[in-house]
GROMACS .gro file of C-alpha atoms in nm:
model
  241
    1MET     CA    1   6.595   9.685   1.657
    2ALA     CA    2   6.457   9.454   1.851
    3SER     CA    3   6.834   9.354   1.944
    4ARG     CA    4   6.907   9.720   2.038
    5THR     CA    5   6.653   9.758   2.281
    6ARG     CA    6   6.753   9.480   2.559
    7PRO     CA    7   7.057   9.627   2.644
    8ALA     CA    8   6.853   9.885   2.748
    9GLN     CA    9   6.605   9.694   2.887
   10ARG     CA   10   6.823   9.505   3.142
   11ARG     CA   11   6.961   9.842   3.228
   12THR     CA   12   6.698   9.880   3.356
   13GLU     CA   13   6.570   9.667   3.525
   14ALA     CA   14   6.903   9.610   3.689
   15LEU     CA   15   6.852   9.961   3.794
   16SER     CA   16   6.616   9.896   4.020
   17ARG     CA   17   6.546  10.157   4.316
   18GLU     CA   18   6.668   9.836   4.536
   19ARG     CA   19   7.043   9.844   4.368
   20ILE     CA   20   6.982  10.228   4.374
   21VAL     CA   21   6.939  10.214   4.743
   22GLU     CA   22   7.203   9.930   4.793
   23ALA     CA   23   7.455  10.148   4.624
   24ALA     CA   24   7.377  10.469   4.788
   25VAL     CA   25   7.428  10.219   5.123
   26GLU     CA   26   7.728  10.097   4.993
   27LEU     CA   27   7.888  10.515   4.919
   28LEU     CA   28   7.739  10.574   5.297
   29ASP     CA   29   7.969  10.302   5.492
   30ALA     CA   30   8.275  10.344   5.277
   31ALA     CA   31   8.276  10.766   5.277
   32GLY     CA   32   8.001  10.887   5.536
   33GLU     CA   33   7.730  11.122   5.458
   34GLY     CA   34   7.939  11.333   5.315
   35GLY     CA   35   8.066  11.109   5.085
   36LEU     CA   36   7.674  11.014   4.951
   37THR     CA   37   7.618  11.268   4.662
   38VAL     CA   38   7.344  11.226   4.328
   39ARG     CA   39   7.693  11.270   4.169
   40ALA     CA   40   7.853  10.979   4.358
   41LEU     CA   41   7.597  10.736   4.272
   42THR     CA   42   7.555  10.794   3.907
   43GLN     CA   43   7.949  10.757   3.894
   44ARG     CA   44   7.883  10.400   4.090
   45LEU     CA   45   7.612  10.317   3.909
   46ALA     CA   46   7.681  10.444   3.567
   47THR     CA   47   7.364  10.628   3.497
   48GLY     CA   48   7.238  10.986   3.447
   49PRO     CA   49   7.081  11.205   3.780
   50GLY     CA   50   6.754  11.146   3.607
   51THR     CA   51   6.778  10.792   3.722
   52ILE     CA   52   6.813  10.823   4.093
   53TYR     CA   53   6.575  11.142   4.104
   54TRP     CA   54   6.286  10.867   3.941
   55HIS     CA   55   6.282  10.594   4.184
   56VAL     CA   56   6.484  10.792   4.480
   57GLY     CA   57   6.396  11.168   4.480
   58ASN     CA   58   6.751  11.394   4.604
   59ARG     CA   59   7.007  11.339   4.814
   60GLY     CA   60   6.762  11.420   5.155
   61GLY     CA   61   6.566  11.124   4.965
   62LEU     CA   62   6.848  10.907   4.896
   63LEU     CA   63   6.918  10.898   5.300
   64ASP     CA   64   6.544  10.840   5.436
   65ALA     CA   65   6.558  10.538   5.200
   66ALA     CA   66   6.932  10.423   5.282
   67THR     CA   67   6.813  10.448   5.634
   68ASP     CA   68   6.529  10.267   5.577
   69ALA     CA   69   6.657   9.951   5.413
   70VAL     CA   70   6.953   9.861   5.727
   71VAL     CA   71   6.696   9.934   5.998
   72ALA     CA   72   6.392   9.747   5.780
   73ALA     CA   73   6.718   9.403   5.718
   74ALA     CA   74   6.730   9.467   6.121
   75LEU     CA   75   6.384   9.435   6.268
   76ALA     CA   76   6.419   9.084   6.089
   77THR     CA   77   6.583   8.954   6.276
   78GLU     CA   78   6.462   8.632   6.430
   79PRO     CA   79   6.498   8.513   6.746
   80ALA     CA   80   6.760   8.172   6.787
   81GLY     CA   81   6.510   7.847   6.850
   82ALA     CA   82   6.144   8.029   6.744
   83PRO     CA   83   5.857   8.020   6.780
   84GLY     CA   84   6.003   8.298   7.082
   85THR     CA   85   5.856   8.508   7.329
   86PRO     CA   86   5.758   8.858   7.304
   87GLN     CA   87   6.101   8.918   7.537
   88ASP     CA   88   6.263   8.657   7.290
   89GLU     CA   89   6.177   8.887   6.981
   90ILE     CA   90   6.218   9.192   7.147
   91ARG     CA   91   6.609   9.078   7.228
   92ALA     CA   92   6.615   8.955   6.898
   93ILE     CA   93   6.565   9.302   6.767
   94ALA     CA   94   6.742   9.497   6.967
   95LEU     CA   95   7.095   9.285   6.913
   96GLY     CA   96   6.948   9.333   6.521
   97LEU     CA   97   6.954   9.728   6.582
   98PHE     CA   98   7.276   9.703   6.771
   99ASP     CA   99   7.489   9.484   6.496
  100ALA     CA  100   7.311   9.756   6.205
  101ILE     CA  101   7.431  10.057   6.393
  102ALA     CA  102   7.729   9.936   6.496
  103GLY     CA  103   7.783   9.800   6.135
  104HIS     CA  104   7.712  10.111   5.940
  105PRO     CA  105   7.872  10.429   6.084
  106TRP     CA  106   7.665  10.629   5.949
  107LEU     CA  107   7.329  10.500   6.084
  108ALA     CA  108   7.306  10.640   6.474
  109THR     CA  109   7.353  11.034   6.323
  110GLN     CA  110   7.035  10.945   6.077
  111LEU     CA  111   6.853  10.740   6.327
  112ALA     CA  112   6.870  11.052   6.567
  113THR     CA  113   6.780  11.328   6.325
  114GLN     CA  114   6.480  11.124   6.225
  115LEU     CA  115   6.333  11.016   6.579
  116SER     CA  116   6.330  11.375   6.649
  117ARG     CA  117   6.264  11.586   6.375
  118SER     CA  118   6.072  11.343   6.131
  119PRO     CA  119   5.906  11.106   6.364
  120TRP     CA  120   5.666  11.100   6.049
  121GLY     CA  121   5.901  10.959   5.833
  122LEU     CA  122   5.934  10.533   5.709
  123VAL     CA  123   6.198  10.472   6.040
  124THR     CA  124   6.034  10.650   6.330
  125PRO     CA  125   5.720  10.384   6.317
  126ARG     CA  126   5.922  10.113   6.181
  127ILE     CA  127   6.063  10.090   6.460
  128PHE     CA  128   5.765  10.153   6.749
  129GLU     CA  129   5.591   9.940   6.584
  130SER     CA  130   5.830   9.644   6.566
  131ILE     CA  131   5.899   9.716   6.948
  132GLY     CA  132   5.510   9.794   7.088
  133ARG     CA  133   5.340   9.489   6.923
  134ARG     CA  134   5.595   9.299   7.119
  135VAL     CA  135   5.562   9.539   7.442
  136ARG     CA  136   5.117   9.508   7.346
  137ALA     CA  137   5.231   9.092   7.378
  138LEU     CA  138   5.351   9.133   7.678
  139GLY     CA  139   4.987   9.191   7.831
  140VAL     CA  140   5.084   9.600   7.907
  141PRO     CA  141   4.810   9.779   7.928
  142GLU     CA  142   4.724  10.017   7.634
  143GLY     CA  143   4.769  10.339   7.838
  144ASP     CA  144   5.108  10.263   7.885
  145TRP     CA  145   5.269  10.093   7.542
  146PHE     CA  146   5.379  10.452   7.405
  147THR     CA  147   5.592  10.481   7.738
  148ALA     CA  148   5.708  10.112   7.748
  149ALA     CA  149   5.846  10.091   7.412
  150SER     CA  150   6.011  10.471   7.407
  151ALA     CA  151   6.185  10.320   7.739
  152LEU     CA  152   6.290  10.050   7.434
  153VAL     CA  153   6.344  10.254   7.180
  154HIS     CA  154   6.556  10.553   7.336
  155TYR     CA  155   6.794  10.297   7.542
  156ILE     CA  156   6.818  10.049   7.232
  157LEU     CA  157   6.940  10.350   6.994
  158GLY     CA  158   7.120  10.532   7.268
  159ALA     CA  159   7.352  10.236   7.437
  160ALA     CA  160   7.373  10.106   7.046
  161GLY     CA  161   7.436  10.417   6.923
  162GLN     CA  162   7.753  10.525   7.202
  163ASN     CA  163   7.902  10.203   7.126
  164ALA     CA  164   7.923  10.283   6.791
  165ALA     CA  165   8.080  10.597   6.886
  166ASN     CA  166   8.338  10.420   7.089
  167ALA     CA  167   8.427  10.176   6.812
  168ARG     CA  168   8.504  10.453   6.574
  169VAL     CA  169   8.762  10.596   6.771
  170LEU     CA  170   8.907  10.249   6.920
  171ALA     CA  171   9.019  10.011   6.544
  172SER     CA  172   9.102   9.768   6.704
  173ASP     CA  173   9.039   9.489   6.970
  174ALA     CA  174   9.418   9.539   7.173
  175ASP     CA  175   9.256   9.944   7.111
  176ARG     CA  176   8.972   9.874   7.298
  177ALA     CA  177   9.141   9.666   7.588
  178GLU     CA  178   9.412   9.902   7.625
  179PHE     CA  179   9.151  10.199   7.630
  180LEU     CA  180   8.978  10.032   7.894
  181ASP     CA  181   9.222   9.925   8.137
  182ALA     CA  182   9.342  10.296   8.115
  183ALA     CA  183   8.967  10.386   8.238
  184SER     CA  184   8.965  10.107   8.462
  185ARG     CA  185   9.282  10.214   8.635
  186ALA     CA  186   9.184  10.556   8.631
  187TRP     CA  187   8.844  10.492   8.803
  188GLU     CA  188   9.031  10.253   9.128
  189GLU     CA  189   9.290  10.547   9.170
  190LEU     CA  190   9.022  10.790   9.231
  191ASP     CA  191   8.907  10.957   9.586
  192PRO     CA  192   8.784  10.684   9.823
  193ASP     CA  193   8.601  10.936   9.984
  194ASP     CA  194   8.454  11.094   9.645
  195TYR     CA  195   8.404  10.826   9.452
  196PRO     CA  196   8.333  10.433   9.706
  197PHE     CA  197   8.120  10.312   9.382
  198THR     CA  198   8.302  10.441   9.088
  199ARG     CA  199   8.572  10.250   9.245
  200ALA     CA  200   8.449   9.959   9.304
  201VAL     CA  201   8.334   9.874   8.989
  202ALA     CA  202   8.662   9.988   8.817
  203ASN     CA  203   8.721   9.585   8.758
  204GLN     CA  204   8.401   9.560   8.580
  205VAL     CA  205   8.499   9.833   8.339
  206ARG     CA  206   8.772   9.671   8.215
  207GLU     CA  207   8.628   9.279   8.178
  208HIS     CA  208   8.267   9.397   8.025
  209ASP     CA  209   8.134   9.236   7.762
  210ASP     CA  210   7.939   9.537   7.508
  211ARG     CA  211   7.711   9.293   7.334
  212GLU     CA  212   7.615   9.080   7.704
  213GLN     CA  213   7.620   9.486   7.892
  214PHE     CA  214   7.352   9.577   7.600
  215LEU     CA  215   7.131   9.308   7.648
  216ALA     CA  216   7.145   9.300   8.038
  217GLY     CA  217   6.977   9.638   7.967
  218ILE     CA  218   6.711   9.514   7.752
  219ASP     CA  219   6.669   9.282   8.041
  220LEU     CA  220   6.647   9.557   8.328
  221ILE     CA  221   6.391   9.695   8.141
  222LEU     CA  222   6.155   9.407   8.030
  223THR     CA  223   6.203   9.310   8.429
  224GLY     CA  224   6.033   9.644   8.516
  225VAL     CA  225   5.778   9.616   8.271
  226THR     CA  226   5.680   9.288   8.330
  227THR     CA  227   5.716   9.329   8.741
  228LEU     CA  228   5.454   9.643   8.670
  229HIS     CA  229   5.224   9.418   8.439
  230PRO     CA  230   5.244   9.086   8.511
  231PRO     CA  231   4.998   8.875   8.245
  232THR     CA  232   4.659   8.847   8.290
  233GLY     CA  233   4.553   8.646   8.641
  234GLN     CA  234   4.919   8.720   8.806
  235ALA     CA  235   4.940   8.945   9.081
  236PRO     CA  236   5.244   9.232   9.085
  237ALA     CA  237   5.499   9.149   9.249
  238PRO     CA  238   5.544   9.327   9.619
  239PRO     CA  239   5.774   9.624   9.596
  240ALA     CA  240   6.103   9.548   9.776
  241THR     CA  241   6.157   9.653  10.073
   0.00000   0.00000   0.00000
């Protein structure tokens, strides 16, 4: 009798909630949201639907759990040369989310959906808490915490999501270079009276690096936050003239 129960026990242990969520992420990466069904997951794990429902719930629960697992891993990214400043930690978190969204084509849509439709779920508070703690550590007054954290969160998710959407269209670095070159040439040919700025930056479009540009945007926001709310004992910088 004992010899017959051990394999069953091992199978039950192997199909933990963590393994089910991991398999859900694998399915999402391979086939997108349409490919994640309870049936597909049971086939992948060689189990019955009851195990899935017991550990995670229905398909919506699987999507939520997969999103939360990927986001939690991204937010655990540490800055190089720890211990870092709050700015360093925000940059590391931002890049962690940027890379996660780039690496999981379904993630941007799920994050946008959860942020707008269910901000009381697991994912939105997790992201806001991670960014918000660093905003607080910057010395931002409590009355401005939500605004400063929101500016960072919306920039991170928006810019990372747009980058991921572009990457899905452009299958390779060669495709990206060709696309940017075509866009740059088209901007250079615009009417100089109607589009002087766009023509002036056309060459920068051709040469820019997505991750560097993303981090530059983070630095612009952080500079604004720390200028408006300098550390205790420092006076705010005078306005530009």
